[in-house]
mmCIF file of C-alpha atoms in Angstrom:
data_model
loop_
_atom_site.group_PDB
_atom_site.id
_atom_site.type_symbol
_atom_site.label_atom_id
_atom_site.label_comp_id
_atom_site.label_asym_id
_atom_site.label_seq_id
_atom_site.Cartn_x
_atom_site.Cartn_y
_atom_site.Cartn_z
ATOM 1 C CA MET H 20 0.475 0.209 -0.048
ATOM 2 C CA LEU H 21 1.629 3.294 -1.121
ATOM 3 C CA GLN H 22 1.485 5.975 1.731
ATOM 4 C CA GLU H 23 2.501 9.103 -0.733
ATOM 5 C CA SER H 24 -1.039 8.794 -2.095
ATOM 6 C CA SER H 25 -2.789 6.966 0.212
ATOM 7 C CA ASN H 26 -6.474 9.290 -0.389
ATOM 8 C CA ILE H 27 -6.515 7.150 -3.634
ATOM 9 C CA PHE H 28 -6.340 4.037 -2.005
ATOM 10 C CA ILE H 29 -9.134 1.844 -0.243
ATOM 11 C CA LYS H 30 -8.824 0.760 3.636
ATOM 12 C CA LYS H 31 -9.662 -3.151 3.972
ATOM 13 C CA SER H 32 -11.435 -2.505 7.127
ATOM 14 C CA GLU H 33 -13.554 0.405 5.495
ATOM 15 C CA THR H 34 -14.545 -1.828 2.328
ATOM 16 C CA GLU H 35 -17.121 -4.450 1.725
ATOM 17 C CA THR H 36 -15.141 -7.927 -0.207
ATOM 18 C CA ASP H 37 -15.301 -6.313 -4.166
ATOM 19 C CA LEU H 38 -12.240 -4.286 -4.467
ATOM 20 C CA PHE H 39 -11.215 -2.460 -7.475
ATOM 21 C CA VAL H 40 -7.316 -4.027 -7.553
ATOM 22 C CA ILE H 41 -4.548 -3.730 -10.211
ATOM 23 C CA ASN H 42 -1.539 -5.521 -9.405
ATOM 24 C CA GLY H 43 -1.854 -5.072 -5.921
ATOM 25 C CA MET H 44 -3.167 -1.805 -5.109
ATOM 26 C CA GLN H 45 -6.597 -1.084 -4.853
ATOM 27 C CA PHE H 46 -8.548 1.952 -5.844
ATOM 28 C CA LYS H 47 -12.029 3.625 -4.890
ATOM 29 C CA SER H 48 -13.259 4.158 -8.358
ATOM 30 C CA ARG H 49 -14.161 1.818 -10.987
ATOM 31 C CA LEU H 50 -14.894 5.025 -13.230
ATOM 32 C CA MET H 51 -11.081 6.042 -14.610
ATOM 33 C CA ILE H 52 -11.084 9.382 -17.097
ATOM 34 C CA GLY H 53 -8.814 10.749 -19.760
ATOM 35 C CA THR H 54 -7.760 14.326 -20.004
ATOM 36 C CA GLY H 55 -7.894 15.038 -23.494
ATOM 37 C CA LYS H 56 -10.730 16.800 -25.938
ATOM 38 C CA TYR H 57 -12.193 19.022 -23.160
ATOM 39 C CA ALA H 58 -12.583 23.179 -23.850
ATOM 40 C CA ASN H 59 -10.430 24.188 -21.258
ATOM 41 C CA LEU H 60 -8.862 23.153 -17.828
ATOM 42 C CA LYS H 61 -11.786 24.456 -16.112
ATOM 43 C CA ASP H 62 -13.893 21.830 -17.374
ATOM 44 C CA ALA H 63 -11.570 19.501 -17.448
ATOM 45 C CA LYS H 64 -10.918 19.677 -13.474
ATOM 46 C CA GLN H 65 -14.075 19.924 -12.533
ATOM 47 C CA SER H 66 -15.107 16.757 -14.616
ATOM 48 C CA ILE H 67 -12.543 14.906 -12.788
ATOM 49 C CA ALA H 68 -13.509 15.989 -9.717
ATOM 50 C CA VAL H 69 -17.271 14.740 -10.122
ATOM 51 C CA SER H 70 -16.614 11.837 -11.770
ATOM 52 C CA GLN H 71 -14.592 10.523 -8.574
ATOM 53 C CA ALA H 72 -12.098 9.055 -10.178
ATOM 54 C CA SER H 73 -9.343 7.713 -8.331
ATOM 55 C CA ILE H 74 -6.955 7.128 -11.799
ATOM 56 C CA VAL H 75 -6.386 10.011 -14.472
ATOM 57 C CA THR H 76 -4.874 8.987 -17.639
ATOM 58 C CA VAL H 77 -2.427 11.802 -19.685
ATOM 59 C CA ALA H 78 -1.101 11.280 -23.047
ATOM 60 C CA ILE H 79 2.627 11.956 -22.371
ATOM 61 C CA ARG H 80 3.481 13.363 -25.761
ATOM 62 C CA ARG H 81 0.331 16.052 -25.274
ATOM 63 C CA ALA H 82 1.798 17.083 -22.138
ATOM 64 C CA GLN H 83 5.299 17.552 -23.290
ATOM 65 C CA SER H 84 4.536 19.248 -26.079
ATOM 66 C CA VAL H 85 2.123 22.015 -24.237
ATOM 67 C CA LYS H 86 4.535 22.509 -21.253
ATOM 68 C CA MET H 87 7.109 23.317 -23.996
ATOM 69 C CA ALA H 88 4.549 25.662 -25.350
ATOM 70 C CA GLY H 89 4.619 27.354 -22.305
ATOM 71 C CA LYS H 90 0.606 26.971 -22.039
ATOM 72 C CA SER H 91 -0.901 26.010 -19.087
ATOM 73 C CA ASN H 92 -1.155 21.959 -18.304
ATOM 74 C CA LEU H 93 -3.229 19.984 -16.684
ATOM 75 C CA ILE H 94 -0.535 17.640 -15.342
ATOM 76 C CA ASP H 95 0.152 20.648 -13.195
ATOM 77 C CA GLY H 96 -3.192 21.761 -12.258
ATOM 78 C CA LEU H 97 -4.227 18.468 -10.857
ATOM 79 C CA ASP H 98 -4.228 17.469 -6.952
ATOM 80 C CA TRP H 99 -1.641 14.149 -7.102
ATOM 81 C CA LYS H 100 -2.023 13.193 -3.636
ATOM 82 C CA SER H 101 -5.835 12.053 -4.006
ATOM 83 C CA LEU H 102 -5.202 11.318 -8.246
ATOM 84 C CA TRP H 103 -3.392 8.732 -9.546
ATOM 85 C CA LEU H 104 -1.528 9.292 -12.627
ATOM 86 C CA LEU H 105 -1.775 6.611 -15.272
ATOM 87 C CA PRO H 106 0.869 7.723 -18.111
ATOM 88 C CA ASN H 107 -0.266 6.200 -21.644
ATOM 89 C CA THR H 108 1.742 6.024 -24.838
ATOM 90 C CA ALA H 109 -0.850 8.020 -27.467
ATOM 91 C CA GLY H 110 0.441 9.097 -30.426
ATOM 92 C CA CYS H 111 3.215 6.587 -30.430
ATOM 93 C CA ALA H 112 2.988 4.346 -33.967
ATOM 94 C CA THR H 113 6.146 1.901 -33.201
ATOM 95 C CA VAL H 114 7.348 -0.641 -30.551
ATOM 96 C CA ASP H 115 10.920 2.032 -30.036
ATOM 97 C CA GLU H 116 8.237 5.298 -30.041
ATOM 98 C CA ALA H 117 6.642 3.746 -27.002
ATOM 99 C CA ILE H 118 8.777 2.214 -24.706
ATOM 100 C CA ARG H 119 10.778 5.810 -24.677
ATOM 101 C CA VAL H 120 7.913 7.574 -24.028
ATOM 102 C CA ALA H 121 6.508 5.050 -21.669
ATOM 103 C CA LEU H 122 10.179 6.233 -20.097
ATOM 104 C CA MET H 123 9.249 9.583 -20.013
ATOM 105 C CA GLY H 124 5.630 8.753 -18.150
ATOM 106 C CA ARG H 125 7.077 6.893 -15.171
ATOM 107 C CA GLU H 126 9.820 10.096 -15.257
ATOM 108 C CA MET H 127 6.770 12.315 -14.728
ATOM 109 C CA CYS H 128 5.151 10.189 -11.904
ATOM 110 C CA LYS H 129 8.243 10.143 -10.022
ATOM 111 C CA ARG H 130 8.452 14.307 -10.299
ATOM 112 C CA LEU H 131 4.801 14.416 -8.752
ATOM 113 C CA GLY H 132 5.801 12.491 -6.290
ATOM 114 C CA GLN H 133 4.349 9.492 -7.199
ATOM 115 C CA THR H 134 7.434 7.684 -6.474
ATOM 116 C CA HIS H 135 6.452 4.360 -6.860
ATOM 117 C CA ASN H 136 4.475 4.356 -9.290
ATOM 118 C CA ASN H 137 5.049 2.510 -12.439
ATOM 119 C CA PHE H 138 1.765 2.677 -14.282
ATOM 120 C CA ILE H 139 1.159 2.860 -18.349
ATOM 121 C CA LYS H 140 -1.176 2.655 -20.515
ATOM 122 C CA LEU H 141 0.202 1.096 -23.358
ATOM 123 C CA GLU H 142 -1.504 2.243 -26.785
ATOM 124 C CA VAL H 143 0.821 1.325 -30.021
ATOM 125 C CA ILE H 144 -1.489 2.507 -32.995
ATOM 126 C CA PRO H 145 0.629 2.953 -36.548
ATOM 127 C CA ASP H 146 -3.087 2.940 -37.772
ATOM 128 C CA CYS H 147 -3.410 7.651 -38.093
ATOM 129 C CA LYS H 148 -7.650 7.061 -39.855
ATOM 130 C CA ASN H 149 -8.743 4.219 -37.924
ATOM 131 C CA LEU H 150 -7.278 3.986 -34.992
ATOM 132 C CA PHE H 151 -6.770 1.135 -34.110
ATOM 133 C CA PRO H 152 -4.244 -0.720 -31.913
ATOM 134 C CA ASP H 153 -1.246 -2.969 -33.315
ATOM 135 C CA PRO H 154 -1.781 -6.415 -31.971
ATOM 136 C CA ILE H 155 1.789 -7.610 -33.139
ATOM 137 C CA GLY H 156 3.713 -3.930 -31.583
ATOM 138 C CA THR H 157 1.554 -3.590 -28.648
ATOM 139 C CA LEU H 158 2.673 -7.473 -27.536
ATOM 140 C CA LYS H 159 6.616 -6.857 -28.225
ATOM 141 C CA ALA H 160 6.453 -3.456 -26.298
ATOM 142 C CA ALA H 161 4.605 -4.665 -23.696
ATOM 143 C CA GLU H 162 6.831 -8.105 -22.979
ATOM 144 C CA PHE H 163 9.628 -5.253 -22.705
ATOM 145 C CA LEU H 164 7.784 -2.635 -20.612
ATOM 146 C CA ILE H 165 7.009 -5.595 -18.102
ATOM 147 C CA LYS H 166 11.123 -6.256 -17.915
ATOM 148 C CA LYS H 167 11.724 -3.615 -16.557
ATOM 149 C CA ASP H 168 8.924 -3.396 -14.311
ATOM 150 C CA PHE H 169 6.116 -1.605 -14.973
ATOM 151 C CA THR H 170 2.788 -2.085 -14.265
ATOM 152 C CA VAL H 171 1.449 -2.700 -17.918
ATOM 153 C CA LEU H 172 -2.453 -2.015 -19.002
ATOM 154 C CA PRO H 173 -2.449 -2.611 -22.819
ATOM 155 C CA TYR H 174 -5.396 -0.854 -25.132
ATOM 156 C CA ILE H 175 -5.851 -3.507 -27.552
ATOM 157 C CA ASN H 176 -9.438 -4.478 -30.059
ATOM 158 C CA SER H 177 -11.428 -7.056 -28.862
ATOM 159 C CA ASP H 178 -9.553 -9.678 -29.414
ATOM 160 C CA PRO H 179 -9.777 -12.510 -27.242
ATOM 161 C CA ILE H 180 -6.529 -14.460 -28.244
ATOM 162 C CA LEU H 181 -4.432 -11.187 -27.844
ATOM 163 C CA ALA H 182 -5.958 -10.292 -24.654
ATOM 164 C CA LYS H 183 -5.244 -13.590 -22.882
ATOM 165 C CA GLN H 184 -1.775 -13.485 -24.566
ATOM 166 C CA LEU H 185 -1.095 -10.144 -22.856
ATOM 167 C CA GLU H 186 -1.933 -11.831 -19.821
ATOM 168 C CA GLU H 187 0.136 -14.653 -20.283
ATOM 169 C CA ILE H 188 3.288 -12.435 -20.427
ATOM 170 C CA GLY H 189 2.491 -10.333 -17.658
ATOM 171 C CA CYS H 190 0.061 -7.655 -17.990
ATOM 172 C CA SER H 191 -1.676 -6.713 -15.424
ATOM 173 C CA THR H 192 -4.763 -5.860 -16.850
ATOM 174 C CA VAL H 193 -6.357 -5.869 -20.452
ATOM 175 C CA MET H 194 -8.313 -3.101 -22.122
ATOM 176 C CA PRO H 195 -10.404 -3.835 -25.050
ATOM 177 C CA LEU H 196 -12.067 -1.200 -26.927
ATOM 178 C CA GLY H 197 -15.578 -1.537 -26.971
ATOM 179 C CA SER H 198 -15.869 1.029 -30.389
ATOM 180 C CA PRO H 199 -13.064 2.655 -32.490
ATOM 181 C CA ILE H 200 -11.722 5.240 -29.854
ATOM 182 C CA GLY H 201 -13.212 8.747 -29.778
ATOM 183 C CA SER H 202 -16.507 7.254 -31.822
ATOM 184 C CA GLY H 203 -19.367 7.564 -29.584
ATOM 185 C CA GLN H 204 -20.416 4.514 -31.018
ATOM 186 C CA GLY H 205 -21.257 2.828 -27.788
ATOM 187 C CA ILE H 206 -20.712 -0.859 -27.468
ATOM 188 C CA ASN H 207 -20.297 -2.497 -31.170
ATOM 189 C CA ASN H 208 -18.211 -6.425 -29.604
ATOM 190 C CA ILE H 209 -20.012 -7.195 -26.765
ATOM 191 C CA GLU H 210 -19.390 -10.706 -27.679
ATOM 192 C CA ASN H 211 -15.828 -10.600 -27.902
ATOM 193 C CA LEU H 212 -16.136 -8.723 -24.569
ATOM 194 C CA ARG H 213 -17.459 -11.350 -22.884
ATOM 195 C CA ILE H 214 -15.086 -13.841 -23.905
ATOM 196 C CA ILE H 215 -12.588 -11.653 -22.860
ATOM 197 C CA ILE H 216 -13.799 -11.001 -19.061
ATOM 198 C CA ASP H 217 -15.154 -14.891 -19.074
ATOM 199 C CA ASN H 218 -11.459 -15.762 -19.553
ATOM 200 C CA ALA H 219 -9.503 -13.220 -17.977
ATOM 201 C CA LYS H 220 -7.727 -13.577 -14.273
ATOM 202 C CA ILE H 221 -6.899 -9.748 -14.833
ATOM 203 C CA PRO H 222 -8.660 -6.894 -14.710
ATOM 204 C CA VAL H 223 -10.200 -5.820 -17.938
ATOM 205 C CA ILE H 224 -11.285 -2.377 -18.386
ATOM 206 C CA ILE H 225 -13.298 -1.330 -21.085
ATOM 207 C CA ASP H 226 -11.357 1.742 -23.275
ATOM 208 C CA ALA H 227 -13.181 3.165 -26.152
ATOM 209 C CA GLY H 228 -16.324 4.447 -27.947
ATOM 210 C CA ILE H 229 -18.089 4.597 -24.901
ATOM 211 C CA GLY H 230 -20.573 7.506 -25.372
ATOM 212 C CA THR H 231 -23.340 7.862 -23.428
ATOM 213 C CA SER H 232 -23.882 6.495 -19.336
ATOM 214 C CA SER H 233 -25.774 3.428 -20.710
ATOM 215 C CA ASP H 234 -22.678 2.541 -22.392
ATOM 216 C CA ALA H 235 -20.691 2.509 -19.794
ATOM 217 C CA THR H 236 -23.681 0.630 -17.311
ATOM 218 C CA THR H 237 -23.679 -2.305 -19.969
ATOM 219 C CA VAL H 238 -20.068 -3.259 -19.775
ATOM 220 C CA MET H 239 -20.292 -2.974 -16.247
ATOM 221 C CA GLU H 240 -23.116 -5.314 -16.322
ATOM 222 C CA ILE H 241 -21.408 -8.287 -17.934
ATOM 223 C CA GLY H 242 -18.484 -8.227 -15.636
ATOM 224 C CA ALA H 243 -16.111 -5.582 -16.755
ATOM 225 C CA ASP H 244 -13.736 -4.497 -13.765
ATOM 226 C CA ALA H 245 -13.833 -0.455 -14.804
ATOM 227 C CA VAL H 246 -14.677 1.343 -18.067
ATOM 228 C CA LEU H 247 -11.948 4.182 -19.047
ATOM 229 C CA VAL H 248 -13.708 7.549 -20.353
ATOM 230 C CA ASN H 249 -12.974 10.552 -22.616
ATOM 231 C CA SER H 250 -14.974 11.896 -25.292
ATOM 232 C CA ALA H 251 -17.610 11.037 -24.111
ATOM 233 C CA ILE H 252 -17.948 13.120 -20.968
ATOM 234 C CA ALA H 253 -14.929 15.516 -22.810
ATOM 235 C CA GLN H 254 -17.507 16.887 -25.456
ATOM 236 C CA ALA H 255 -20.843 16.347 -23.441
ATOM 237 C CA SER H 256 -22.564 20.101 -24.174
ATOM 238 C CA TYR H 257 -22.268 19.960 -20.389
ATOM 239 C CA PRO H 258 -19.418 17.670 -19.381
ATOM 240 C CA GLN H 259 -19.859 17.817 -15.563
ATOM 241 C CA VAL H 260 -23.243 16.828 -15.465
ATOM 242 C CA MET H 261 -22.290 13.378 -17.915
ATOM 243 C CA ALA H 262 -19.510 12.984 -15.925
ATOM 244 C CA SER H 263 -21.985 12.722 -12.915
ATOM 245 C CA ALA H 264 -24.061 10.416 -15.413
ATOM 246 C CA MET H 265 -20.900 7.853 -15.765
ATOM 247 C CA GLN H 266 -20.328 7.692 -11.906
ATOM 248 C CA LEU H 267 -23.034 6.519 -11.142
ATOM 249 C CA ALA H 268 -23.593 4.453 -14.326
ATOM 250 C CA VAL H 269 -20.291 2.340 -13.395
ATOM 251 C CA LYS H 270 -21.800 1.577 -10.128
ATOM 252 C CA SER H 271 -25.387 0.547 -10.902
ATOM 253 C CA GLY H 272 -23.729 -1.640 -13.373
ATOM 254 C CA ARG H 273 -21.243 -2.893 -11.248
ATOM 255 C CA GLN H 274 -24.131 -3.639 -8.270
ATOM 256 C CA ALA H 275 -25.650 -5.434 -11.661
ATOM 257 C CA TYR H 276 -23.813 -7.377 -12.056
ATOM 258 C CA LEU H 277 -22.801 -8.441 -8.375
ATOM 259 C CA SER H 278 -26.819 -9.219 -7.542
ATOM 260 C CA GLY H 279 -26.712 -11.629 -10.425
ATOM 261 C CA ARG H 280 -29.401 -11.046 -12.806
ATOM 262 C CA MET H 281 -32.669 -13.360 -13.262
ATOM 263 C CA LYS H 282 -32.452 -15.597 -16.240
ATOM 264 C CA GLN H 283 -34.202 -14.624 -19.491
ATOM 265 C CA LYS H 284 -37.477 -16.210 -20.110
ATOM 266 C CA ARG H 285 -39.004 -16.966 -23.628
ATOM 267 C CA ASN H 286 -43.126 -16.183 -21.843
ATOM 268 C CA ALA H 287 -44.555 -14.194 -19.839
ATOM 269 C CA GLU H 288 -44.492 -15.387 -16.020
ATOM 270 C CA ALA H 289 -46.869 -13.396 -13.510
ATOM 271 C CA SER H 290 -45.734 -12.380 -10.768
ATOM 272 C CA SER H 291 -48.187 -12.630 -8.246
ATOM 273 C CA PRO H 292 -49.898 -15.899 -7.562
ATOM 274 C CA ILE H 293 -53.648 -16.894 -9.354
ATOM 275 C CA ILE H 294 -54.343 -19.303 -6.676
ATOM 276 C CA GLY H 295 -56.791 -18.206 -3.815
ATOM 277 C CA ILE H 296 -57.968 -15.627 -6.353
ATOM 278 C CA SER H 297 -61.487 -15.375 -6.396
ATOM 279 C CA HIS H 298 -63.730 -14.902 -9.506
#
């Protein structure tokens, strides 16, 4: 249990048994938030606060370019004692690029005081049109970063075989997309996601394509461990309101999953008995 960012984590005595754990770290919220595409820093900060997220992901390349341009940087405006930084390698098209940016991300965590934060959201995306991740490049980069003691959270297509391979080499989660990144199309591949979830012994975090709160609820109801949301909040007419909706949706979906929903039936079945009713 890390002490430097203890506000993020759950004390065991304060919880039930349903914990969200990544590589031994316990987090309060199953909603993870991205930081891109907001109209301004105020909307971003307020949305993150309303979402009650514990984990916030930041594109290292974008953060570096903003800083070099001398512009206001969201990283400098957030309280990293109550949030956990998940650096990501967005914008990297090759294995070498992703590895280099991951190392930069680990140094950024140290500068923010999270000295034991080795988390990295791994993205290797050579497809600049459709933004589908490279499965072979992701596997190679993940293998290298795991050997360098990173906690690797790889972003992948909804490929059950690749998801299992990444788990077997030591990834701490898998992050399959629900539909193309930034599209807001919702969940287009739910059967593949079910297979990934059913086969996984590590957390499955649905990332990309979520457009509204019902999408988040849908994947949480089938057993996803968490969701990562960016565009659906940042590009909503009222981002803070959508952030609140997502927070409620994730909690609701998780509770529905844990409740064990009723079996679906072909025919109607009366909820009240007819025996003993006088006619």
